[in-house]
Each structure stands twice: as structure tokens, then as C-alpha cells.
Amino acid sequence: MTSERPDAAKNPWERFSVVMALIWLVFLIYPVVALVRSEAASGWIVVGWAALVLFIVLYVVGAVRGVRSDTPIGSPVGAAPWLFYTGLIVCALLSVPAEGGAALSFLPFIMSFAAFGLTRTWHWITSSASLIIAALFVFLAPGGIGFVTVLIIIALLAVMNTVSTSLIRRSAEAEQLGLELATSEGREAVARDVHDLIGHSLTVVGLKSQLARRLIDSDPERAKAELADIESLTAEAIAGVRATVSGARTVTLDEQLAASGDALRAAGVDLAVDGDPAALSPAQALTATWILREATTNVLRHAEASLVRVRVAAGHLSIADDGRGRGDREGNGVRGMRERAAASGAQFRFDADPAGGTVVEVTW
């Protein structure tokens, strides 16, 4: 509770923390009444009033600092909260000669400060000590039974503070866990995007490099064109990775169909497209774009196909090839496609095509 945020005032709870702290001060009416009616020496009465005023100041300032602090409840704190805590106890003790049993009314404030401002251990120590002190006074001191209500309040407050701080801590832990999980999922999504993008680009670059090497003697002009394509693909891949990491990667299904066609033709594979990409909703088209890219990469790497057929219809995408068929194991590419389909609420199918080769189907 030592570090304070510069934007603390932006939090409405922090903005009204002073008011919230002041509301509870109404319970200090008992020490006030006791001081007014006190028959102690005038010196002790003056000390009692001074201690009461200082107690209020310490409590309000300490409460505001605690609300504006970044330190989780129950965690180790700096020196300032301990100074406030000690000051509250000293003020309460100085009030005893003039107020008598009414000084017990300070205990709930000290207990709450320890529960929300100090460590968990000191919450238990303060609550236990307050209960013991109040119980001893009520049952042993002359006229102490008149303060049994204060004892009940202290007992109830000890339970309330324990439950409240436990719930707050668990809520904070759950929020932190959710944040860590979201961060982990975000990293996995970025890694998957980069894997799909780079895998596809490098596969196409490799194929075009082989083609350029074969053509460099027999058809230098076409070899130069293939090398230019390689340069362009490399630049696009670098830009794509940067955009993906920054969350700004956007490629339309039309663009991916054109890119897949170019990549397949460079490998000697024909592409047939049936249907209109506009039949898919924007969200479906985004998922379809990534799956088409990864399916194209798989065909180029493993299928040894001569033809790829892409069919697009409302709520449906299929990519079939006439290659050697699916293997026994699913690689990272297929798992990535399955995950993307599931994330978009679609059913995914990767299986052998009855006509030969493999088929990838996504249905929303």
C-alpha cells in the first residue's frame, strides 16, 4: 500500500473514498459523548480531544492512501501504513483516561485498517487482540456489561473483515489468472498466425526458387520474373508478420484465392474455384482465408496433387485435391485449421476424398 497511481482520481471509488471513510466516523459518537460527560482531570480531557481529532485524521488519510494503493490486500506493505496503524493505537490508548470503556469504540476502526491495510497475519492479530480486550473489559471491569454491544460489533466486524478481504483477494487472484490466460491465448493466436503465414510464404518461395533455378539457363527472362516474385513474396511475408504481431493483419478471401492460385500454378497445380466468396459473412470469410492459406500450404508440401478444387457457398468452404491422400497423423497445420474453425463456431472435417486425395471442409 505504499505506491500510489497517478491516475487514482479517475477511479470513482477512489474519488469518493474520503466520503466513505467519513461515514463510518459516526460510530465515534460514543467517545465524543464520553468526553463531554467525562469527570477526569481537565488535562486528560484535553488529551482525549486531541487524540480523537488526530485519530480521525490518521484514519481518513490512511484509508484514502489504502484505497489508492496498487498493493493487493494482505500483501507486504511499506513503512507508511505501519506508522498510521501505530498512530491509531497510540491515540486510542491516550483516550482511555478520559473516556474509559468508550475508548473500545476505536477498536473497530483499528481492526478494519489492519484488515485492509496490513498483512493477513496482522489482520488476525489485531482482530484477536481486539476481541480479547473487549471481552475482558465487558466481563471483568465494573460496569463493563454496558459495553456488550461494542463487543458484539467487534465480533461481527472481525467475521465481516475476514470474509470481505478473502473474497477481494480471491477476486483479484481470479482476475489475474484470467489476464494471464488471455495473454497466453493471445500469444498462441499470434504464434499460430505467424506459423500459418510464414509456412505458406516459405513454401511458395521454395517452389519458385526451384523453378527459377531450372529456368535460369533455358528461359532467363522467366527466371527473372520468378525471382522478382520471390522478392515480392518475401517483402509481403515480412509485412504480414509485422501486421499480425500488431493485430492488424487483414487479407480478404478473394486476395487469398488469387495468392493460392499463383502459388499452386508455380508448382504445376491447377486451381478450380466454384462459388462466390461473398457468400460468406465477414467473420466466416476471415476464418476461411486462414484455412485456405494453410490448406494450400499442405497441398504444396505433401499432396503431390495436380488439381485443387475450392468450393464456396453460404456457410460452407471446401478444399479438395487429387493428391496422394491424408496421412496417419495430423500435423500442426491441420490442428491449426481445426482450432480456427472451432474458434469461429464452425465444424471442421479433414478426411480422404472418395474421388482420391484429401478434402478440408468447414461448415458454419
Tab-separated table of C-alpha atoms in Angstrom, residues 4-360:
chain	number	residue	atom	x	y	z
A	4	GLU	CA	0.128	5.373	-5.491
A	5	ARG	CA	-1.175	5.601	-9.032
A	6	PRO	CA	-1.052	8.973	-10.743
A	7	ASP	CA	-4.480	8.360	-12.264
A	8	ALA	CA	-6.102	7.385	-8.999
A	9	ALA	CA	-8.611	10.196	-9.171
A	10	LYS	CA	-10.080	8.659	-12.312
A	11	ASN	CA	-11.488	5.745	-10.311
A	12	PRO	CA	-14.934	6.712	-8.910
A	13	TRP	CA	-14.403	4.537	-5.833
A	14	GLU	CA	-11.186	6.395	-5.086
A	15	ARG	CA	-12.826	9.739	-5.786
A	16	PHE	CA	-15.346	9.139	-3.018
A	17	SER	CA	-13.044	7.270	-0.650
A	18	VAL	CA	-12.878	10.254	1.723
A	19	VAL	CA	-16.675	10.363	1.938
A	20	MET	CA	-16.827	6.606	2.567
A	21	ALA	CA	-14.257	6.894	5.334
A	22	LEU	CA	-16.096	9.820	6.929
A	23	ILE	CA	-19.406	7.946	7.003
A	24	TRP	CA	-18.026	5.322	9.372
A	25	LEU	CA	-16.798	8.028	11.747
A	26	VAL	CA	-20.363	8.358	13.015
A	27	PHE	CA	-19.565	5.494	15.388
A	28	LEU	CA	-17.089	7.743	17.172
A	29	ILE	CA	-20.095	9.483	18.721
A	30	TYR	CA	-19.542	7.296	21.790
A	31	PRO	CA	-16.061	8.702	22.556
A	32	VAL	CA	-17.415	12.213	21.914
A	33	VAL	CA	-20.253	11.717	24.398
A	34	ALA	CA	-17.830	10.179	26.876
A	35	LEU	CA	-15.502	13.193	26.619
A	36	VAL	CA	-18.378	15.615	27.090
A	37	ARG	CA	-19.512	13.766	30.216
A	38	SER	CA	-16.019	12.884	31.430
A	39	GLU	CA	-15.168	13.579	35.084
A	40	ALA	CA	-11.455	13.029	34.527
A	41	ALA	CA	-8.856	15.725	35.116
A	42	SER	CA	-9.089	18.563	32.611
A	43	GLY	CA	-5.636	17.707	31.303
A	44	TRP	CA	-6.717	14.200	30.341
A	45	ILE	CA	-9.879	15.572	28.734
A	46	VAL	CA	-7.784	17.881	26.549
A	47	VAL	CA	-5.536	14.957	25.663
A	48	GLY	CA	-8.638	12.901	24.866
A	49	TRP	CA	-9.996	15.524	22.461
A	50	ALA	CA	-6.626	15.940	20.791
A	51	ALA	CA	-6.250	12.161	20.462
A	52	LEU	CA	-9.753	11.879	18.983
A	53	VAL	CA	-9.064	14.550	16.361
A	54	LEU	CA	-5.688	13.014	15.471
A	55	PHE	CA	-7.304	9.555	15.286
A	56	ILE	CA	-9.851	10.831	12.765
A	57	VAL	CA	-7.142	12.457	10.646
A	58	LEU	CA	-4.948	9.346	10.680
A	59	TYR	CA	-7.872	7.067	9.896
A	60	VAL	CA	-9.186	9.133	6.975
A	61	VAL	CA	-5.763	9.784	5.432
A	62	GLY	CA	-4.701	6.167	5.916
A	63	ALA	CA	-7.943	4.873	4.411
A	64	VAL	CA	-7.600	7.109	1.347
A	65	ARG	CA	-3.992	6.029	0.840
A	66	GLY	CA	-5.039	2.402	1.115
A	67	VAL	CA	-7.833	2.739	-1.465
A	68	ARG	CA	-5.476	4.457	-3.903
A	69	SER	CA	-2.721	1.909	-3.473
A	70	ASP	CA	-1.799	-0.753	-6.032
A	71	THR	CA	-0.693	-3.265	-3.392
A	72	PRO	CA	-3.110	-6.239	-3.143
A	73	ILE	CA	-4.916	-6.749	0.149
A	74	GLY	CA	-2.911	-8.896	2.548
A	75	SER	CA	0.387	-8.365	0.744
A	76	PRO	CA	3.533	-6.936	2.391
A	77	VAL	CA	3.332	-3.166	2.749
A	78	GLY	CA	5.753	-0.303	3.186
A	79	ALA	CA	6.503	1.809	6.238
A	80	ALA	CA	3.653	4.353	5.921
A	81	PRO	CA	0.735	2.011	6.774
A	82	TRP	CA	2.578	0.809	9.876
A	83	LEU	CA	3.045	4.401	11.027
A	84	PHE	CA	-0.668	5.072	10.602
A	85	TYR	CA	-1.530	1.839	12.405
A	86	THR	CA	0.750	2.665	15.334
A	87	GLY	CA	-0.639	6.207	15.481
A	88	LEU	CA	-4.213	4.898	15.702
A	89	ILE	CA	-3.326	2.610	18.602
A	90	VAL	CA	-1.487	5.386	20.459
A	91	CYS	CA	-4.458	7.748	20.045
A	92	ALA	CA	-6.840	5.089	21.358
A	93	LEU	CA	-4.641	4.464	24.411
A	94	LEU	CA	-4.345	8.190	25.186
A	95	SER	CA	-8.141	8.427	25.163
A	96	VAL	CA	-8.678	5.783	27.856
A	97	PRO	CA	-8.116	8.007	30.955
A	98	ALA	CA	-10.774	10.493	29.840
A	99	GLU	CA	-13.219	8.149	28.088
A	100	GLY	CA	-12.987	4.866	29.960
A	101	GLY	CA	-14.844	1.997	28.290
A	102	ALA	CA	-15.992	4.252	25.435
A	103	ALA	CA	-12.449	4.003	24.091
A	104	LEU	CA	-13.415	0.496	22.915
A	105	SER	CA	-15.192	2.262	20.038
A	106	PHE	CA	-11.792	2.890	18.462
A	107	LEU	CA	-11.145	-0.837	18.053
A	108	PRO	CA	-13.428	-1.454	15.017
A	109	PHE	CA	-11.558	1.255	13.095
A	110	ILE	CA	-8.171	-0.185	14.023
A	111	MET	CA	-9.377	-3.665	13.070
A	112	SER	CA	-10.605	-2.513	9.644
A	113	PHE	CA	-7.386	-0.627	8.986
A	114	ALA	CA	-5.349	-3.748	9.774
A	115	ALA	CA	-7.611	-5.977	7.668
A	116	PHE	CA	-7.488	-3.833	4.540
A	117	GLY	CA	-4.191	-2.018	5.014
A	118	LEU	CA	-1.775	-4.505	6.567
A	119	THR	CA	-0.801	-8.123	6.042
A	120	ARG	CA	-3.110	-11.072	6.626
A	121	THR	CA	-1.186	-12.031	9.766
A	122	TRP	CA	-1.723	-8.636	11.347
A	123	HIS	CA	-5.413	-8.767	10.499
A	124	TRP	CA	-5.687	-11.884	12.628
A	125	ILE	CA	-3.513	-10.451	15.399
A	126	THR	CA	-5.487	-7.194	15.568
A	127	SER	CA	-8.893	-8.890	15.419
A	128	SER	CA	-7.968	-11.431	18.103
A	129	ALA	CA	-6.452	-8.781	20.393
A	130	SER	CA	-9.498	-6.517	19.982
A	131	LEU	CA	-11.891	-9.347	20.847
A	132	ILE	CA	-9.865	-10.306	23.912
A	133	ILE	CA	-9.556	-6.714	25.176
A	134	ALA	CA	-13.261	-6.004	24.663
A	135	ALA	CA	-14.331	-9.292	26.256
A	136	LEU	CA	-12.090	-8.774	29.302
A	137	PHE	CA	-13.447	-5.273	29.832
A	138	VAL	CA	-17.095	-6.259	29.373
A	139	PHE	CA	-16.978	-9.254	31.716
A	140	LEU	CA	-14.404	-8.114	34.296
A	141	ALA	CA	-14.484	-4.311	34.552
A	142	PRO	CA	-17.083	-2.632	36.808
A	143	GLY	CA	-19.973	-1.528	34.610
A	144	GLY	CA	-18.354	-3.175	31.627
A	145	ILE	CA	-21.529	-5.099	30.767
A	146	GLY	CA	-22.913	-1.836	29.423
A	147	PHE	CA	-20.475	-2.119	26.535
A	148	VAL	CA	-21.590	-5.584	25.462
A	149	THR	CA	-22.985	-4.041	22.277
A	150	VAL	CA	-19.495	-2.868	21.354
A	151	LEU	CA	-18.200	-6.404	21.952
A	152	ILE	CA	-20.843	-7.817	19.607
A	153	ILE	CA	-19.976	-5.225	16.950
A	154	ILE	CA	-16.278	-6.114	17.243
A	155	ALA	CA	-17.035	-9.842	16.900
A	156	LEU	CA	-19.261	-9.309	13.857
A	157	LEU	CA	-16.744	-6.948	12.282
A	158	ALA	CA	-13.952	-9.496	12.724
A	159	VAL	CA	-16.009	-12.015	10.753
A	160	MET	CA	-17.044	-9.466	8.108
A	161	ASN	CA	-13.484	-8.242	7.577
A	162	THR	CA	-12.205	-11.804	7.263
A	163	VAL	CA	-14.855	-12.752	4.697
A	164	SER	CA	-14.602	-9.474	2.777
A	165	THR	CA	-10.826	-9.495	2.459
A	166	SER	CA	-10.864	-13.177	1.481
A	167	LEU	CA	-13.394	-12.517	-1.286
A	168	ILE	CA	-11.461	-9.492	-2.516
A	169	ARG	CA	-8.222	-11.464	-2.607
A	170	ARG	CA	-9.849	-14.350	-4.453
A	171	SER	CA	-11.441	-11.957	-6.910
A	172	ALA	CA	-8.075	-10.301	-7.544
A	173	GLU	CA	-6.420	-13.694	-7.986
A	174	ALA	CA	-9.158	-14.794	-10.391
A	175	GLU	CA	-8.781	-11.571	-12.358
A	176	GLN	CA	-5.013	-12.034	-12.545
A	177	LEU	CA	-5.466	-15.650	-13.629
A	178	GLY	CA	-7.923	-14.550	-16.309
A	179	LEU	CA	-5.465	-11.924	-17.505
A	180	GLU	CA	-2.654	-14.472	-17.680
A	181	LEU	CA	-4.905	-16.918	-19.531
A	182	ALA	CA	-5.994	-14.247	-22.006
A	183	THR	CA	-2.366	-13.268	-22.538
A	184	SER	CA	-1.401	-16.904	-23.094
A	185	GLU	CA	-4.247	-17.426	-25.553
A	186	GLY	CA	-3.301	-14.214	-27.331
A	187	ARG	CA	0.279	-15.374	-27.680
A	188	GLU	CA	-0.877	-18.735	-29.001
A	189	ALA	CA	-3.098	-16.993	-31.546
A	190	VAL	CA	-0.238	-14.784	-32.723
A	191	ALA	CA	2.096	-17.786	-32.897
A	192	ARG	CA	-0.482	-19.700	-34.923
A	193	ASP	CA	-0.985	-16.755	-37.294
A	194	VAL	CA	2.744	-16.329	-37.796
A	195	HIS	CA	3.175	-20.083	-38.322
A	196	ASP	CA	0.470	-20.158	-40.993
A	197	LEU	CA	1.717	-17.038	-42.730
A	198	ILE	CA	5.413	-17.917	-42.723
A	199	GLY	CA	4.778	-21.568	-43.543
A	200	HIS	CA	2.763	-20.654	-46.599
A	201	SER	CA	5.169	-17.944	-47.766
A	202	LEU	CA	8.296	-20.055	-47.342
A	203	THR	CA	6.710	-22.973	-49.147
A	204	VAL	CA	5.879	-20.787	-52.141
A	205	VAL	CA	9.320	-19.140	-52.060
A	206	GLY	CA	10.943	-22.585	-52.063
A	207	LEU	CA	8.927	-23.739	-55.055
A	208	LYS	CA	9.628	-20.569	-57.020
A	209	SER	CA	13.339	-20.833	-56.181
A	210	GLN	CA	13.430	-24.354	-57.615
A	211	LEU	CA	11.579	-23.185	-60.709
A	212	ALA	CA	13.923	-20.199	-61.179
A	213	ARG	CA	16.956	-22.497	-60.878
A	214	ARG	CA	15.596	-24.781	-63.602
A	215	LEU	CA	14.771	-21.840	-65.893
A	216	ILE	CA	17.875	-19.731	-65.401
A	217	ASP	CA	19.625	-21.320	-68.408
A	218	SER	CA	16.721	-22.178	-70.675
A	219	ASP	CA	14.465	-19.146	-70.049
A	220	PRO	CA	16.367	-16.340	-68.271
A	221	GLU	CA	13.510	-13.848	-68.600
A	222	ARG	CA	11.018	-16.111	-66.873
A	223	ALA	CA	13.622	-16.950	-64.251
A	224	LYS	CA	13.988	-13.220	-63.562
A	225	ALA	CA	10.215	-12.960	-63.235
A	226	GLU	CA	10.186	-15.803	-60.707
A	227	LEU	CA	12.997	-14.145	-58.743
A	228	ALA	CA	11.002	-10.908	-58.730
A	229	ASP	CA	8.034	-12.845	-57.371
A	230	ILE	CA	10.268	-14.289	-54.656
A	231	GLU	CA	11.388	-10.796	-53.706
A	232	SER	CA	7.792	-9.621	-53.592
A	233	LEU	CA	6.660	-12.633	-51.550
A	234	THR	CA	9.470	-12.105	-49.056
A	235	ALA	CA	8.505	-8.453	-48.572
A	236	GLU	CA	4.849	-9.414	-48.169
A	237	ALA	CA	5.739	-12.093	-45.611
A	238	ILE	CA	7.779	-9.637	-43.541
A	239	ALA	CA	4.963	-7.076	-43.683
A	240	GLY	CA	2.453	-9.775	-42.845
A	241	VAL	CA	4.342	-10.880	-39.747
A	242	ARG	CA	4.611	-7.297	-38.541
A	243	ALA	CA	0.923	-6.719	-39.134
A	244	THR	CA	-0.021	-9.988	-37.415
A	245	VAL	CA	2.018	-9.167	-34.319
A	246	SER	CA	0.396	-5.746	-34.136
A	247	GLY	CA	-3.056	-7.268	-34.611
A	248	ALA	CA	-3.661	-5.518	-37.916
A	249	ARG	CA	-3.359	-8.446	-40.329
A	250	THR	CA	-6.297	-8.320	-42.792
A	251	VAL	CA	-6.368	-10.365	-46.010
A	252	THR	CA	-9.624	-10.919	-47.877
A	253	LEU	CA	-10.758	-14.297	-49.142
A	254	ASP	CA	-10.584	-13.005	-52.725
A	255	GLU	CA	-6.962	-11.999	-52.210
A	256	GLN	CA	-6.095	-15.359	-50.697
A	257	LEU	CA	-7.767	-17.232	-53.572
A	258	ALA	CA	-5.609	-15.262	-56.003
A	259	ALA	CA	-2.464	-15.844	-53.928
A	260	SER	CA	-3.209	-19.563	-53.587
A	261	GLY	CA	-3.776	-19.797	-57.338
A	262	ASP	CA	-0.415	-18.184	-58.061
A	263	ALA	CA	1.388	-20.437	-55.578
A	264	LEU	CA	-0.260	-23.599	-56.916
A	265	ARG	CA	0.384	-22.736	-60.546
A	266	ALA	CA	4.050	-22.117	-59.731
A	267	ALA	CA	4.145	-25.727	-58.546
A	268	GLY	CA	2.294	-27.026	-61.577
A	269	VAL	CA	-1.030	-27.464	-59.782
A	270	ASP	CA	-4.295	-26.199	-61.259
A	271	LEU	CA	-6.880	-24.386	-59.111
A	272	ALA	CA	-10.632	-24.535	-59.781
A	273	VAL	CA	-12.909	-22.224	-57.785
A	274	ASP	CA	-16.661	-22.761	-57.557
A	275	GLY	CA	-18.886	-20.223	-55.817
A	276	ASP	CA	-18.683	-16.630	-54.677
A	277	PRO	CA	-16.524	-15.634	-51.652
A	278	ALA	CA	-19.171	-13.010	-50.864
A	279	ALA	CA	-21.484	-15.874	-49.831
A	280	LEU	CA	-19.616	-15.998	-46.509
A	281	SER	CA	-20.091	-13.415	-43.796
A	282	PRO	CA	-17.078	-11.218	-42.945
A	283	ALA	CA	-16.340	-13.308	-39.832
A	284	GLN	CA	-16.647	-16.571	-41.758
A	285	ALA	CA	-14.515	-15.200	-44.589
A	286	LEU	CA	-11.745	-14.300	-42.142
A	287	THR	CA	-11.582	-17.878	-40.859
A	288	ALA	CA	-11.908	-19.254	-44.384
A	289	THR	CA	-8.966	-17.118	-45.502
A	290	TRP	CA	-6.627	-18.582	-42.898
A	291	ILE	CA	-7.817	-22.145	-43.528
A	292	LEU	CA	-7.422	-21.760	-47.298
A	293	ARG	CA	-3.873	-20.462	-46.818
A	294	GLU	CA	-2.913	-23.407	-44.592
A	295	ALA	CA	-4.654	-25.945	-46.849
A	296	THR	CA	-2.739	-24.553	-49.846
A	297	THR	CA	0.497	-24.912	-47.905
A	298	ASN	CA	-0.331	-28.532	-47.068
A	299	VAL	CA	-1.064	-29.311	-50.724
A	300	LEU	CA	2.222	-27.769	-51.841
A	301	ARG	CA	4.205	-29.608	-49.195
A	302	HIS	CA	2.623	-33.023	-49.030
A	303	ALA	CA	-0.148	-33.770	-51.530
A	304	GLU	CA	1.719	-34.177	-54.841
A	305	ALA	CA	-1.560	-33.124	-56.452
A	306	SER	CA	-2.310	-31.844	-59.933
A	307	LEU	CA	-5.659	-30.176	-59.179
A	308	VAL	CA	-7.197	-28.353	-56.225
A	309	ARG	CA	-10.927	-27.614	-56.138
A	310	VAL	CA	-12.234	-24.857	-53.881
A	311	ARG	CA	-15.964	-24.542	-53.313
A	312	VAL	CA	-17.510	-21.601	-51.503
A	313	ALA	CA	-21.180	-21.438	-50.549
A	314	ALA	CA	-23.259	-19.854	-47.820
A	315	GLY	CA	-21.833	-21.152	-44.537
A	316	HIS	CA	-19.549	-23.624	-46.273
A	317	LEU	CA	-15.980	-23.901	-47.567
A	318	SER	CA	-14.316	-26.982	-49.013
A	319	ILE	CA	-10.829	-27.508	-50.397
A	320	ALA	CA	-10.200	-30.823	-52.157
A	321	ASP	CA	-7.153	-32.115	-54.006
A	322	ASP	CA	-6.424	-35.170	-56.102
A	323	GLY	CA	-3.136	-35.962	-54.400
A	324	ARG	CA	-1.883	-38.986	-52.527
A	325	GLY	CA	-4.371	-38.665	-49.651
A	326	ARG	CA	-4.127	-37.865	-45.975
A	327	GLY	CA	-1.519	-39.388	-43.725
A	328	ASP	CA	-1.994	-41.208	-40.456
A	329	ARG	CA	-1.054	-38.208	-38.288
A	330	GLU	CA	-2.317	-34.652	-38.167
A	331	GLY	CA	0.407	-32.033	-38.245
A	332	ASN	CA	0.447	-28.537	-36.811
A	333	GLY	CA	-1.226	-27.153	-39.905
A	334	VAL	CA	-4.314	-29.349	-39.599
A	335	ARG	CA	-4.516	-28.728	-35.858
A	336	GLY	CA	-4.311	-25.000	-36.539
A	337	MET	CA	-7.159	-25.197	-39.056
A	338	ARG	CA	-9.257	-27.211	-36.609
A	339	GLU	CA	-8.650	-24.657	-33.855
A	340	ARG	CA	-9.552	-21.745	-36.106
A	341	ALA	CA	-12.762	-23.436	-37.191
A	342	ALA	CA	-13.728	-24.198	-33.597
A	343	ALA	CA	-12.989	-20.615	-32.541
A	344	SER	CA	-15.405	-19.339	-35.202
A	345	GLY	CA	-18.124	-21.785	-34.182
A	346	ALA	CA	-17.727	-23.985	-37.267
A	347	GLN	CA	-17.488	-27.722	-37.784
A	348	PHE	CA	-14.235	-28.928	-39.323
A	349	ARG	CA	-13.571	-32.012	-41.402
A	350	PHE	CA	-10.258	-33.244	-42.734
A	351	ASP	CA	-10.559	-36.579	-44.455
A	352	ALA	CA	-9.826	-38.657	-47.530
A	353	ASP	CA	-11.755	-37.612	-50.630
A	354	PRO	CA	-13.770	-40.503	-52.162
A	355	ALA	CA	-12.543	-39.307	-55.561
A	356	GLY	CA	-8.944	-39.512	-54.359
A	357	GLY	CA	-6.754	-37.133	-52.401
A	358	THR	CA	-7.941	-35.202	-49.346
A	359	VAL	CA	-10.739	-32.780	-48.557
A	360	VAL	CA	-10.961	-29.989	-45.987
